[in-house]
């Protein structure tokens, strides 16, 4: 008898837990139903990448000392540093430097640990190609600076995929100070922290964008 009641109790708890999980997922879905769709007319319109976006790597040949630190810190040993030892000066002479972006995972370790700061991340993300071998960039291709979205006269730059105010269907020209139909991720996180905080305890401070 007690075993049967235990099974019924376990089944009830699992059913309640499943219902709560489904409710949380549907809450996110219903929240997005209240928002207006935002379409970017690519390639005539492009989003401005975030400040710390990790795009194609830029390489400065005159700063490189062929130390191969980038090769050692790379999780897949990707950069190829071709150098020879100059017997007269007893220093390394760089011949070629290449990175295959068809294999690169854009982790940024090579940029972070480079002692001479000859590597940097750019905002270039358009690396599609018909031939996989064309993604292997040498030091000449790596030295090319990408065209910024904001400086390209043929592209209309969009700052962000912001939630539009109610009744507005076009994202162009909407001030950032206008009220939004939905909540920003920071605001959703703040509300969740207030709900999870025990009664009588002050919720943790978190700044949300408006």
Short mmCIF file of C-alpha atoms in Angstrom, two decimals:
data_model
loop_
_atom_site.label_atom_id
_atom_site.label_comp_id
_atom_site.label_asym_id
_atom_site.label_seq_id
_atom_site.Cartn_x
_atom_site.Cartn_y
_atom_site.Cartn_z
CA UNK A 1 0.00 0.00 0.00
CA UNK A 2 2.77 2.42 0.96
CA UNK A 3 4.70 1.49 -2.18
CA UNK A 4 1.71 2.35 -4.36
CA UNK A 5 1.25 5.72 -2.62
CA UNK A 6 4.95 6.46 -3.09
CA UNK A 7 4.67 5.77 -6.80
CA UNK A 8 1.63 8.03 -7.05
CA UNK A 9 3.49 10.80 -5.21
CA UNK A 10 6.56 10.49 -7.46
CA UNK A 11 4.38 10.56 -10.56
CA UNK A 12 2.58 13.66 -9.30
CA UNK A 13 5.84 15.49 -8.57
CA UNK A 14 7.21 14.65 -12.02
CA UNK A 15 3.98 15.82 -13.68
CA UNK A 16 4.07 19.11 -11.76
CA UNK A 17 7.76 19.63 -12.64
CA UNK A 18 7.04 18.96 -16.33
CA UNK A 19 4.12 21.40 -16.27
CA UNK A 20 6.29 24.11 -14.70
CA UNK A 21 9.02 23.58 -17.33
CA UNK A 22 6.50 23.81 -20.16
CA UNK A 23 4.98 26.94 -18.64
CA UNK A 24 8.37 28.65 -18.48
CA UNK A 25 9.05 27.85 -22.14
CA UNK A 26 5.62 29.02 -23.26
CA UNK A 27 6.05 32.24 -21.26
CA UNK A 28 9.08 33.13 -23.39
CA UNK A 29 7.13 32.28 -26.55
CA UNK A 30 4.12 34.40 -25.56
CA UNK A 31 6.43 37.27 -24.62
CA UNK A 32 7.90 37.27 -28.13
CA UNK A 33 4.42 37.22 -29.66
CA UNK A 34 3.85 40.72 -28.27
CA UNK A 35 6.91 42.10 -30.05
CA UNK A 36 7.14 43.45 -33.57
CA UNK A 37 9.26 41.65 -36.20
CA UNK A 38 12.49 43.30 -37.27
CA UNK A 39 13.92 42.46 -40.68
CA UNK A 40 17.38 43.49 -41.88
CA UNK A 41 17.49 43.88 -45.66
CA UNK A 42 20.92 42.29 -46.07
CA UNK A 43 23.22 43.14 -47.90
CA UNK A 44 21.77 46.65 -48.26
CA UNK A 45 21.38 46.90 -44.48
CA UNK A 46 23.81 45.48 -41.94
CA UNK A 47 23.96 45.37 -38.17
CA UNK A 48 26.87 47.07 -36.45
CA UNK A 49 28.85 44.33 -34.63
CA UNK A 50 29.34 44.68 -30.89
CA UNK A 51 32.46 46.30 -29.49
CA UNK A 52 34.10 43.00 -28.55
CA UNK A 53 32.97 41.01 -31.59
CA UNK A 54 35.55 38.41 -32.63
CA UNK A 55 35.71 38.52 -36.43
CA UNK A 56 38.53 37.98 -38.91
CA UNK A 57 42.01 38.39 -37.44
CA UNK A 58 44.12 41.32 -38.58
CA UNK A 59 47.89 40.79 -38.74
CA UNK A 60 50.70 43.39 -38.78
CA UNK A 61 53.84 41.97 -40.34
CA UNK A 62 56.24 44.65 -39.11
CA UNK A 63 55.41 43.89 -35.45
CA UNK A 64 55.76 40.10 -35.61
CA UNK A 65 58.91 38.62 -34.00
CA UNK A 66 58.19 34.97 -34.99
CA UNK A 67 57.94 33.89 -31.35
CA UNK A 68 55.19 31.34 -32.18
CA UNK A 69 53.30 32.10 -28.98
CA UNK A 70 50.11 32.22 -31.06
CA UNK A 71 50.76 28.66 -32.22
CA UNK A 72 51.32 27.34 -28.70
CA UNK A 73 48.20 28.95 -27.19
CA UNK A 74 45.95 28.03 -30.13
CA UNK A 75 43.72 25.04 -29.19
CA UNK A 76 44.19 23.55 -32.67
CA UNK A 77 47.76 24.80 -33.45
CA UNK A 78 46.34 26.74 -36.37
CA UNK A 79 48.68 29.66 -37.26
CA UNK A 80 51.54 28.69 -39.58
CA UNK A 81 54.71 30.69 -38.91
CA UNK A 82 57.39 30.17 -41.57
CA UNK A 83 60.72 31.60 -40.46
CA UNK A 84 64.46 31.04 -40.89
CA UNK A 85 67.35 31.81 -38.58
CA UNK A 86 69.68 34.55 -39.78
CA UNK A 87 73.17 33.40 -38.82
CA UNK A 88 74.64 36.88 -39.15
CA UNK A 89 72.21 38.62 -36.81
CA UNK A 90 71.25 35.45 -34.90
CA UNK A 91 67.60 36.46 -35.16
CA UNK A 92 64.54 34.92 -36.73
CA UNK A 93 63.48 36.20 -40.11
CA UNK A 94 59.80 35.76 -40.94
CA UNK A 95 59.02 34.40 -44.38
CA UNK A 96 55.27 33.87 -44.24
CA UNK A 97 52.42 33.87 -41.75
CA UNK A 98 49.03 32.29 -42.50
CA UNK A 99 45.77 31.39 -40.76
CA UNK A 100 43.12 29.07 -42.20
CA UNK A 101 39.75 30.60 -41.28
CA UNK A 102 37.99 27.49 -42.49
CA UNK A 103 39.32 25.79 -39.33
CA UNK A 104 39.70 28.76 -36.96
CA UNK A 105 37.27 28.80 -34.01
CA UNK A 106 37.80 32.57 -33.35
CA UNK A 107 38.61 32.03 -29.67
CA UNK A 108 40.95 35.05 -29.57
CA UNK A 109 43.76 33.34 -27.65
CA UNK A 110 46.36 34.32 -30.25
CA UNK A 111 45.31 37.97 -29.98
CA UNK A 112 45.31 37.97 -26.19
CA UNK A 113 48.74 36.36 -25.73
CA UNK A 114 50.63 38.04 -28.58
CA UNK A 115 53.54 39.89 -26.90
CA UNK A 116 53.85 42.55 -29.63
CA UNK A 117 50.11 43.07 -30.29
CA UNK A 118 50.55 42.30 -33.97
CA UNK A 119 47.24 40.39 -34.00
CA UNK A 120 43.82 41.94 -33.46
CA UNK A 121 40.19 40.93 -33.94
CA UNK A 122 38.16 42.83 -36.52
CA UNK A 123 34.42 43.13 -37.12
CA UNK A 124 34.58 41.33 -40.49
CA UNK A 125 32.29 38.30 -40.55
CA UNK A 126 31.60 37.86 -44.27
CA UNK A 127 34.03 35.01 -44.96
CA UNK A 128 31.85 32.83 -47.19
CA UNK A 129 33.71 31.32 -50.16
CA UNK A 130 33.12 28.73 -52.87
CA UNK A 131 36.55 27.16 -52.38
CA UNK A 132 37.63 26.08 -48.90
CA UNK A 133 41.29 26.67 -49.76
CA UNK A 134 40.61 30.38 -50.35
CA UNK A 135 39.95 30.74 -46.60
CA UNK A 136 43.66 30.17 -45.93
CA UNK A 137 44.83 33.78 -45.56
CA UNK A 138 48.52 34.64 -45.89
CA UNK A 139 50.22 37.66 -44.34
CA UNK A 140 49.10 39.91 -47.23
CA UNK A 141 45.41 38.99 -46.88
CA UNK A 142 45.62 39.18 -43.08
CA UNK A 143 47.13 42.67 -43.32
CA UNK A 144 44.11 44.03 -45.17
CA UNK A 145 41.90 46.15 -42.95
CA UNK A 146 38.17 45.37 -43.29
CA UNK A 147 35.60 47.93 -44.39
CA UNK A 148 33.63 49.16 -41.42
CA UNK A 149 29.85 48.93 -41.59
CA UNK A 150 29.50 52.56 -40.54
CA UNK A 151 32.00 53.84 -43.14
CA UNK A 152 30.55 51.91 -46.09
CA UNK A 153 28.43 54.38 -48.13
CA UNK A 154 26.57 51.55 -49.89
CA UNK A 155 25.22 50.08 -46.64
CA UNK A 156 22.62 51.38 -44.21
CA UNK A 157 23.93 50.56 -40.74
CA UNK A 158 21.51 49.41 -38.04
CA UNK A 159 22.67 49.78 -34.46
CA UNK A 160 20.80 46.93 -32.83
CA UNK A 161 17.82 44.62 -33.15
CA UNK A 162 15.94 46.59 -30.49
CA UNK A 163 12.39 45.76 -29.53
CA UNK A 164 10.24 48.30 -31.27
CA UNK A 165 7.63 50.44 -29.51
CA UNK A 166 4.03 49.33 -29.81
CA UNK A 167 2.46 50.17 -33.14
CA UNK A 168 5.81 50.71 -34.90
CA UNK A 169 6.69 48.31 -37.70
CA UNK A 170 9.76 50.00 -39.18
CA UNK A 171 12.98 50.00 -37.08
CA UNK A 172 14.59 52.89 -38.96
CA UNK A 173 14.77 56.18 -37.14
CA UNK A 174 13.33 54.94 -33.85
CA UNK A 175 15.01 56.76 -30.91
CA UNK A 176 16.60 54.49 -28.32
CA UNK A 177 14.72 56.33 -25.56
CA UNK A 178 11.27 55.30 -26.83
CA UNK A 179 9.42 52.70 -24.73
CA UNK A 180 9.82 49.15 -25.96
CA UNK A 181 7.16 46.51 -26.45
CA UNK A 182 9.27 43.85 -24.74
CA UNK A 183 11.97 43.70 -22.08
CA UNK A 184 15.69 43.69 -22.62
CA UNK A 185 17.65 40.62 -21.44
CA UNK A 186 19.04 42.64 -18.53
CA UNK A 187 15.52 43.60 -17.46
CA UNK A 188 14.33 39.99 -17.69
CA UNK A 189 17.29 38.89 -15.55
CA UNK A 190 16.51 41.57 -12.97
CA UNK A 191 12.88 40.45 -12.71
CA UNK A 192 13.94 36.81 -12.33
CA UNK A 193 16.34 37.75 -9.53
CA UNK A 194 13.57 39.60 -7.71
CA UNK A 195 11.26 36.59 -8.03
CA UNK A 196 13.90 34.14 -6.78
CA UNK A 197 14.96 36.35 -3.86
CA UNK A 198 13.52 35.15 -0.50
CA UNK A 199 10.93 37.30 1.19
CA UNK A 200 12.46 40.00 3.38
CA UNK A 201 15.82 39.88 1.60
CA UNK A 202 16.89 42.77 -0.59
CA UNK A 203 17.39 41.75 -4.24
CA UNK A 204 20.82 42.12 -5.78
CA UNK A 205 21.43 45.33 -7.72
CA UNK A 206 21.51 45.09 -11.48
CA UNK A 207 21.42 47.91 -13.97
CA UNK A 208 19.01 47.53 -16.89
CA UNK A 209 18.93 49.46 -20.12
CA UNK A 210 15.86 51.42 -21.04
#
